[in-house]
Amino acid sequence: CTPHVVRFINLSENYLGAYRWEFGDGSFSTEKNPTKVFINNTLTDKVYSVTLTSRGPVGNCIRTKTIQLRVHPSPVANFRFLSDSTIQLPLNSVTIGNTTPFRSNWTYSWNFGDGTTDDNGASDFVHTFSLGNEDFTDTTFVITMIAKGSLGCADTMKRVMVIKPGKPVASFEATPREGCRPLEVQLTSTSSYARNFEWTFVDKEGSPPVVLRDRNPVFFFETAGLKTVKLKIKGSAGQDSVEKIDYIRVLETPRSSFTVEPTPPRTVVALDEPAYFFPNANRPEFSYTWYFGDGDSSHSRTPVHKYPAPGAYDVSLKVTGPNGCHSTSSRNGAVIARPDQMFAAPNAFTP
């Protein structure tokens, strides 16, 4: 294959004589064992007739020897980027132009340095590199093209492609965005090209802002109201931020604590004396469900209940607000019912 490098070995028995090599391309050498590079810039095999002339030291004794050398054509691989050789994400495609002479006469093997290969023989084509939105540093790809002829003659060309990280773009989501207090919220960054995160919001009015630096933090909002959330990100190519006003709605959850009269250790008489129940959040827009511990219940706001038998009774109260949020409180042994005390008195006196 061209360029074909040949080192000639002179086997002539002419130790004191002179030599002349003629290589068939107009060039010659008088060295005894010359080295010659044969070039074939055509698309077909080229034959060179190489002649060695040996002249003796005395007289005009001359001997010649001619051999034939066949040199196959070989491609001269070459390509260029029709777009810039350095690009920035999110742009991740490059247009490649195949500028190999006599392009259509050869076959091609491409290695793009990203684990992908191709045998594209087009004059130009587009290659897309597979990169995510978390590539924080410059990524270098060595693109290699091998052009090959039908007889195996080949040439290789390499060029470097650099893809720089993209400019950060801040975005996020929250799940759920509405619910009862205390509300557990998953904050999820959907940002691009970010490696540092800073979340800022206020849970309780008048309190310092809450600052979180995890990528996808979880937070419990303890107070009701509309919450504004801001996310600031930084990456290799800069920074960005996004703020969502009144993005999360935390609904008020009613308190379900209560009191009972009489309070233990004071007791009531089973069947005769009632117990009185009072919610601490006594509001008409709330709904109440009392569980008295004896299988009975009530939806009254401030019920009165008599117990059928002596014993200690656990009481629970479920309070539901108009927004559907609810809470439940329970007290063990909230009511103690005692048996009725009967005293027998004599009806006659004896001396």
mmCIF file of C-alpha atoms in Angstrom, residues 55-315:
data_model
loop_
_atom_site.group_PDB
_atom_site.id
_atom_site.type_symbol
_atom_site.label_atom_id
_atom_site.label_comp_id
_atom_site.label_asym_id
_atom_site.label_seq_id
_atom_site.Cartn_x
_atom_site.Cartn_y
_atom_site.Cartn_z
ATOM 1 C CA ARG A 55 29.497 -1.709 -13.422
ATOM 2 C CA GLY A 56 32.807 -3.466 -12.858
ATOM 3 C CA PRO A 57 35.960 -1.632 -11.690
ATOM 4 C CA VAL A 58 37.887 -2.358 -14.948
ATOM 5 C CA GLY A 59 36.681 -1.938 -18.481
ATOM 6 C CA ASN A 60 33.045 -1.554 -19.354
ATOM 7 C CA CYS A 61 31.581 -4.688 -17.809
ATOM 8 C CA ILE A 62 27.933 -4.027 -17.050
ATOM 9 C CA ARG A 63 25.207 -6.197 -15.677
ATOM 10 C CA THR A 64 21.545 -5.211 -15.101
ATOM 11 C CA LYS A 65 18.640 -6.667 -13.198
ATOM 12 C CA THR A 66 15.047 -5.452 -13.306
ATOM 13 C CA ILE A 67 12.166 -6.304 -10.953
ATOM 14 C CA GLN A 68 8.554 -5.176 -10.840
ATOM 15 C CA LEU A 69 6.994 -3.537 -7.770
ATOM 16 C CA ARG A 70 3.216 -3.194 -7.490
ATOM 17 C CA VAL A 71 1.921 -0.457 -5.214
ATOM 18 C CA HIS A 72 -1.749 -0.450 -4.236
ATOM 19 C CA PRO A 73 -3.665 2.797 -3.832
ATOM 20 C CA SER A 74 -4.395 3.824 -0.252
ATOM 21 C CA PRO A 75 -6.898 6.359 1.083
ATOM 22 C CA VAL A 76 -5.709 9.541 2.748
ATOM 23 C CA ALA A 77 -8.153 9.763 5.628
ATOM 24 C CA ASN A 78 -9.441 13.206 6.482
ATOM 25 C CA PHE A 79 -12.524 14.765 8.046
ATOM 26 C CA ARG A 80 -13.522 18.025 9.682
ATOM 27 C CA PHE A 81 -16.213 19.414 11.928
ATOM 28 C CA LEU A 82 -18.769 21.436 10.025
ATOM 29 C CA SER A 83 -19.838 22.866 13.384
ATOM 30 C CA ASP A 84 -17.586 24.018 16.221
ATOM 31 C CA SER A 85 -15.224 21.510 17.780
ATOM 32 C CA THR A 86 -16.189 22.890 21.208
ATOM 33 C CA ILE A 87 -19.880 23.090 22.064
ATOM 34 C CA GLN A 88 -21.906 23.624 25.245
ATOM 35 C CA LEU A 89 -24.773 21.561 26.584
ATOM 36 C CA PRO A 90 -27.659 21.249 25.973
ATOM 37 C CA LEU A 91 -26.212 21.202 22.438
ATOM 38 C CA ASN A 92 -24.763 17.698 22.097
ATOM 39 C CA SER A 93 -24.617 17.073 18.333
ATOM 40 C CA VAL A 94 -21.819 17.641 15.840
ATOM 41 C CA THR A 95 -21.887 17.658 12.031
ATOM 42 C CA ILE A 96 -18.934 15.778 10.525
ATOM 43 C CA GLY A 97 -17.724 16.288 6.971
ATOM 44 C CA ASN A 98 -15.773 13.455 5.307
ATOM 45 C CA THR A 99 -13.105 15.167 3.187
ATOM 46 C CA THR A 100 -11.113 12.056 2.275
ATOM 47 C CA PRO A 101 -9.997 12.284 -1.395
ATOM 48 C CA PHE A 102 -11.907 9.906 -3.701
ATOM 49 C CA ARG A 103 -14.273 9.368 -0.757
ATOM 50 C CA SER A 104 -16.681 7.027 -2.536
ATOM 51 C CA ASN A 105 -13.901 4.523 -3.339
ATOM 52 C CA TRP A 106 -13.237 3.582 0.270
ATOM 53 C CA THR A 107 -15.045 2.111 3.228
ATOM 54 C CA TYR A 108 -15.050 3.774 6.637
ATOM 55 C CA SER A 109 -15.047 2.846 10.295
ATOM 56 C CA TRP A 110 -15.904 5.526 12.855
ATOM 57 C CA ASN A 111 -15.319 5.475 16.600
ATOM 58 C CA PHE A 112 -16.794 8.503 18.333
ATOM 59 C CA GLY A 113 -15.099 8.026 21.700
ATOM 60 C CA ASP A 114 -18.417 7.667 23.527
ATOM 61 C CA GLY A 115 -18.754 3.908 23.134
ATOM 62 C CA THR A 116 -20.526 4.125 19.770
ATOM 63 C CA THR A 117 -19.266 3.224 16.287
ATOM 64 C CA ASP A 118 -20.531 3.595 12.728
ATOM 65 C CA ASP A 119 -19.615 2.771 9.125
ATOM 66 C CA ASN A 120 -21.135 5.897 7.605
ATOM 67 C CA GLY A 121 -19.654 6.757 4.205
ATOM 68 C CA ALA A 122 -21.689 9.914 3.569
ATOM 69 C CA SER A 123 -19.988 13.176 2.733
ATOM 70 C CA ASP A 124 -21.434 14.691 5.912
ATOM 71 C CA PHE A 125 -23.596 13.434 8.760
ATOM 72 C CA VAL A 126 -24.652 14.294 12.314
ATOM 73 C CA HIS A 127 -23.553 12.444 15.447
ATOM 74 C CA THR A 128 -25.283 12.965 18.791
ATOM 75 C CA PHE A 129 -23.386 12.306 21.997
ATOM 76 C CA SER A 130 -25.269 10.756 24.915
ATOM 77 C CA LEU A 131 -24.840 13.107 27.864
ATOM 78 C CA GLY A 132 -27.088 13.717 30.851
ATOM 79 C CA ASN A 133 -27.990 17.020 32.460
ATOM 80 C CA GLU A 134 -25.572 16.330 35.319
ATOM 81 C CA ASP A 135 -22.294 16.543 33.400
ATOM 82 C CA PHE A 136 -20.425 19.132 35.452
ATOM 83 C CA THR A 137 -17.028 19.204 33.706
ATOM 84 C CA ASP A 138 -15.710 19.452 30.176
ATOM 85 C CA THR A 139 -16.076 16.108 28.388
ATOM 86 C CA THR A 140 -13.537 15.271 25.687
ATOM 87 C CA PHE A 141 -14.229 12.796 22.889
ATOM 88 C CA VAL A 142 -11.559 11.558 20.472
ATOM 89 C CA ILE A 143 -13.245 10.817 17.150
ATOM 90 C CA THR A 144 -11.358 8.311 14.987
ATOM 91 C CA MET A 145 -11.975 7.570 11.315
ATOM 92 C CA ILE A 146 -10.333 4.662 9.493
ATOM 93 C CA ALA A 147 -10.585 4.737 5.697
ATOM 94 C CA LYS A 148 -9.873 1.393 4.008
ATOM 95 C CA GLY A 149 -9.438 0.203 0.436
ATOM 96 C CA SER A 150 -10.561 -3.108 -1.053
ATOM 97 C CA LEU A 151 -7.085 -4.648 -0.648
ATOM 98 C CA GLY A 152 -6.834 -3.701 2.995
ATOM 99 C CA CYS A 153 -4.835 -0.504 2.565
ATOM 100 C CA ALA A 154 -5.972 1.936 5.236
ATOM 101 C CA ASP A 155 -5.321 5.303 6.818
ATOM 102 C CA THR A 156 -6.437 6.792 10.139
ATOM 103 C CA MET A 157 -7.478 10.304 11.135
ATOM 104 C CA LYS A 158 -8.325 11.564 14.639
ATOM 105 C CA ARG A 159 -9.862 14.788 15.880
ATOM 106 C CA VAL A 160 -10.921 15.968 19.358
ATOM 107 C CA MET A 161 -14.428 17.124 20.277
ATOM 108 C CA VAL A 162 -15.046 18.984 23.572
ATOM 109 C CA ILE A 163 -18.497 19.386 25.139
ATOM 110 C CA LYS A 164 -18.744 21.901 27.964
ATOM 111 C CA PRO A 165 -21.321 21.700 30.783
ATOM 112 C CA GLY A 166 -24.494 23.670 30.243
ATOM 113 C CA LYS A 167 -25.560 26.754 32.119
ATOM 114 C CA PRO A 168 -27.627 25.825 35.195
ATOM 115 C CA VAL A 169 -31.402 26.040 34.801
ATOM 116 C CA ALA A 170 -33.341 25.935 38.090
ATOM 117 C CA SER A 171 -36.662 24.130 38.400
ATOM 118 C CA PHE A 172 -38.364 22.016 41.060
ATOM 119 C CA GLU A 173 -41.525 20.226 42.126
ATOM 120 C CA ALA A 174 -43.206 19.558 45.472
ATOM 121 C CA THR A 175 -45.278 16.553 46.500
ATOM 122 C CA PRO A 176 -47.901 17.042 47.844
ATOM 123 C CA ARG A 177 -48.618 20.697 47.327
ATOM 124 C CA GLU A 178 -51.640 20.734 49.638
ATOM 125 C CA GLY A 179 -52.490 18.910 52.824
ATOM 126 C CA CYS A 180 -53.231 19.086 56.524
ATOM 127 C CA ARG A 181 -50.814 20.378 59.125
ATOM 128 C CA PRO A 182 -48.262 18.997 59.901
ATOM 129 C CA LEU A 183 -47.603 18.429 56.182
ATOM 130 C CA GLU A 184 -44.704 16.272 55.014
ATOM 131 C CA VAL A 185 -43.496 17.607 51.644
ATOM 132 C CA GLN A 186 -40.949 16.089 49.284
ATOM 133 C CA LEU A 187 -39.058 18.823 47.452
ATOM 134 C CA THR A 188 -37.524 17.550 44.214
ATOM 135 C CA SER A 189 -35.077 19.480 42.067
ATOM 136 C CA THR A 190 -35.614 19.026 38.331
ATOM 137 C CA SER A 191 -32.796 21.451 37.569
ATOM 138 C CA SER A 192 -30.166 20.971 34.884
ATOM 139 C CA TYR A 193 -26.374 21.202 35.238
ATOM 140 C CA ALA A 194 -26.445 21.921 38.983
ATOM 141 C CA ARG A 195 -24.190 20.562 41.701
ATOM 142 C CA ASN A 196 -25.080 22.846 44.631
ATOM 143 C CA PHE A 197 -28.596 23.450 45.922
ATOM 144 C CA GLU A 198 -30.081 25.944 48.382
ATOM 145 C CA TRP A 199 -33.765 25.830 49.323
ATOM 146 C CA THR A 200 -35.266 28.776 51.217
ATOM 147 C CA PHE A 201 -38.764 29.229 52.660
ATOM 148 C CA VAL A 202 -40.580 30.401 55.780
ATOM 149 C CA ASP A 203 -42.709 27.977 57.780
ATOM 150 C CA LYS A 204 -43.838 30.231 60.618
ATOM 151 C CA GLU A 205 -44.399 33.936 60.053
ATOM 152 C CA GLY A 206 -41.884 35.999 61.998
ATOM 153 C CA SER A 207 -39.399 33.139 62.239
ATOM 154 C CA PRO A 208 -36.070 33.053 60.364
ATOM 155 C CA PRO A 209 -36.183 31.419 56.926
ATOM 156 C CA VAL A 210 -35.547 27.701 56.699
ATOM 157 C CA VAL A 211 -32.478 26.900 54.547
ATOM 158 C CA LEU A 212 -31.878 23.372 53.248
ATOM 159 C CA ARG A 213 -28.953 22.271 51.073
ATOM 160 C CA ASP A 214 -29.878 18.723 50.137
ATOM 161 C CA ARG A 215 -30.725 18.110 46.532
ATOM 162 C CA ASN A 216 -34.159 16.610 47.263
ATOM 163 C CA PRO A 217 -35.023 17.358 50.890
ATOM 164 C CA VAL A 218 -38.104 16.376 52.894
ATOM 165 C CA PHE A 219 -39.636 18.959 55.217
ATOM 166 C CA PHE A 220 -42.523 18.968 57.707
ATOM 167 C CA PHE A 221 -44.518 22.199 57.613
ATOM 168 C CA GLU A 222 -45.872 22.780 61.117
ATOM 169 C CA THR A 223 -47.993 25.894 60.529
ATOM 170 C CA ALA A 224 -50.960 26.466 58.247
ATOM 171 C CA GLY A 225 -50.883 28.890 55.345
ATOM 172 C CA LEU A 226 -49.467 29.450 51.851
ATOM 173 C CA LYS A 227 -45.747 28.745 51.531
ATOM 174 C CA THR A 228 -43.390 30.398 49.044
ATOM 175 C CA VAL A 229 -40.395 28.267 48.081
ATOM 176 C CA LYS A 230 -37.174 29.439 46.418
ATOM 177 C CA LEU A 231 -34.435 27.237 44.947
ATOM 178 C CA LYS A 232 -30.986 28.564 44.077
ATOM 179 C CA ILE A 233 -28.533 26.336 42.200
ATOM 180 C CA LYS A 234 -24.895 26.563 41.149
ATOM 181 C CA GLY A 235 -22.962 24.664 38.517
ATOM 182 C CA SER A 236 -19.680 24.811 36.639
ATOM 183 C CA ALA A 237 -21.103 27.256 34.090
ATOM 184 C CA GLY A 238 -22.872 29.652 36.474
ATOM 185 C CA GLN A 239 -25.928 29.805 38.711
ATOM 186 C CA ASP A 240 -29.693 30.221 38.505
ATOM 187 C CA SER A 241 -32.690 30.491 40.817
ATOM 188 C CA VAL A 242 -36.446 30.089 40.714
ATOM 189 C CA GLU A 243 -39.119 31.178 43.212
ATOM 190 C CA LYS A 244 -42.681 29.892 43.357
ATOM 191 C CA ILE A 245 -45.044 32.195 45.220
ATOM 192 C CA ASP A 246 -47.723 30.595 47.458
ATOM 193 C CA TYR A 247 -46.697 27.254 45.978
ATOM 194 C CA ILE A 248 -47.607 24.992 48.912
ATOM 195 C CA ARG A 249 -50.872 25.216 50.858
ATOM 196 C CA VAL A 250 -50.896 23.859 54.398
ATOM 197 C CA LEU A 251 -54.407 23.463 55.830
ATOM 198 C CA GLU A 252 -55.218 24.023 59.469
ATOM 199 C CA THR A 253 -55.757 20.868 61.533
ATOM 200 C CA PRO A 254 -58.100 21.285 64.527
ATOM 201 C CA ARG A 255 -56.868 20.377 67.978
ATOM 202 C CA SER A 256 -58.679 17.472 69.577
ATOM 203 C CA SER A 257 -57.738 17.801 73.250
ATOM 204 C CA PHE A 258 -60.604 17.715 75.760
ATOM 205 C CA THR A 259 -61.572 17.734 79.435
ATOM 206 C CA VAL A 260 -63.969 15.557 81.433
ATOM 207 C CA GLU A 261 -65.989 16.362 84.517
ATOM 208 C CA PRO A 262 -65.597 14.932 87.030
ATOM 209 C CA THR A 263 -61.871 14.395 86.538
ATOM 210 C CA PRO A 264 -60.349 11.298 88.199
ATOM 211 C CA PRO A 265 -59.800 10.493 90.956
ATOM 212 C CA ARG A 266 -63.325 11.862 91.331
ATOM 213 C CA THR A 267 -65.908 9.382 90.166
ATOM 214 C CA VAL A 268 -69.467 9.059 88.939
ATOM 215 C CA VAL A 269 -72.087 6.571 90.025
ATOM 216 C CA ALA A 270 -72.789 4.054 87.306
ATOM 217 C CA LEU A 271 -76.269 4.469 85.773
ATOM 218 C CA ASP A 272 -77.087 7.465 87.951
ATOM 219 C CA GLU A 273 -74.471 10.206 87.607
ATOM 220 C CA PRO A 274 -73.438 11.462 84.167
ATOM 221 C CA ALA A 275 -69.994 12.539 83.009
ATOM 222 C CA TYR A 276 -69.623 15.817 81.092
ATOM 223 C CA PHE A 277 -67.292 16.161 78.102
ATOM 224 C CA PHE A 278 -65.838 19.417 76.734
ATOM 225 C CA PRO A 279 -63.591 19.917 73.681
ATOM 226 C CA ASN A 280 -60.847 22.477 74.137
ATOM 227 C CA ALA A 281 -61.454 23.649 70.547
ATOM 228 C CA ASN A 282 -65.120 24.449 70.930
ATOM 229 C CA ARG A 283 -66.014 25.784 67.499
ATOM 230 C CA PRO A 284 -69.329 25.331 65.728
ATOM 231 C CA GLU A 285 -67.771 24.765 62.286
ATOM 232 C CA PHE A 286 -65.948 21.664 63.559
ATOM 233 C CA SER A 287 -67.530 18.226 63.714
ATOM 234 C CA TYR A 288 -66.978 16.052 66.783
ATOM 235 C CA THR A 289 -67.074 12.324 67.355
ATOM 236 C CA TRP A 290 -66.762 11.067 70.929
ATOM 237 C CA TYR A 291 -65.984 7.475 71.846
ATOM 238 C CA PHE A 292 -66.852 6.836 75.502
ATOM 239 C CA GLY A 293 -65.088 3.522 75.900
ATOM 240 C CA ASP A 294 -68.243 1.529 76.618
ATOM 241 C CA GLY A 295 -69.200 0.953 72.975
ATOM 242 C CA ASP A 296 -71.262 4.106 72.800
ATOM 243 C CA SER A 297 -70.416 7.300 70.888
ATOM 244 C CA SER A 298 -71.790 10.768 70.235
ATOM 245 C CA HIS A 299 -71.527 13.558 67.643
ATOM 246 C CA SER A 300 -72.559 16.224 70.100
ATOM 247 C CA ARG A 301 -70.063 19.016 70.679
ATOM 248 C CA THR A 302 -70.404 18.802 74.497
ATOM 249 C CA PRO A 303 -72.088 15.495 75.275
ATOM 250 C CA VAL A 304 -73.306 14.148 78.591
ATOM 251 C CA HIS A 305 -73.004 10.424 79.106
ATOM 252 C CA LYS A 306 -73.957 7.893 81.790
ATOM 253 C CA TYR A 307 -72.008 4.654 82.142
ATOM 254 C CA PRO A 308 -73.876 1.360 82.472
ATOM 255 C CA ALA A 309 -71.473 -0.385 84.822
ATOM 256 C CA PRO A 310 -68.650 0.383 87.205
ATOM 257 C CA GLY A 311 -65.131 0.578 85.763
ATOM 258 C CA ALA A 312 -62.421 2.813 84.254
ATOM 259 C CA TYR A 313 -63.225 4.001 80.729
ATOM 260 C CA ASP A 314 -60.888 5.244 77.988
ATOM 261 C CA VAL A 315 -62.290 8.188 76.041
#
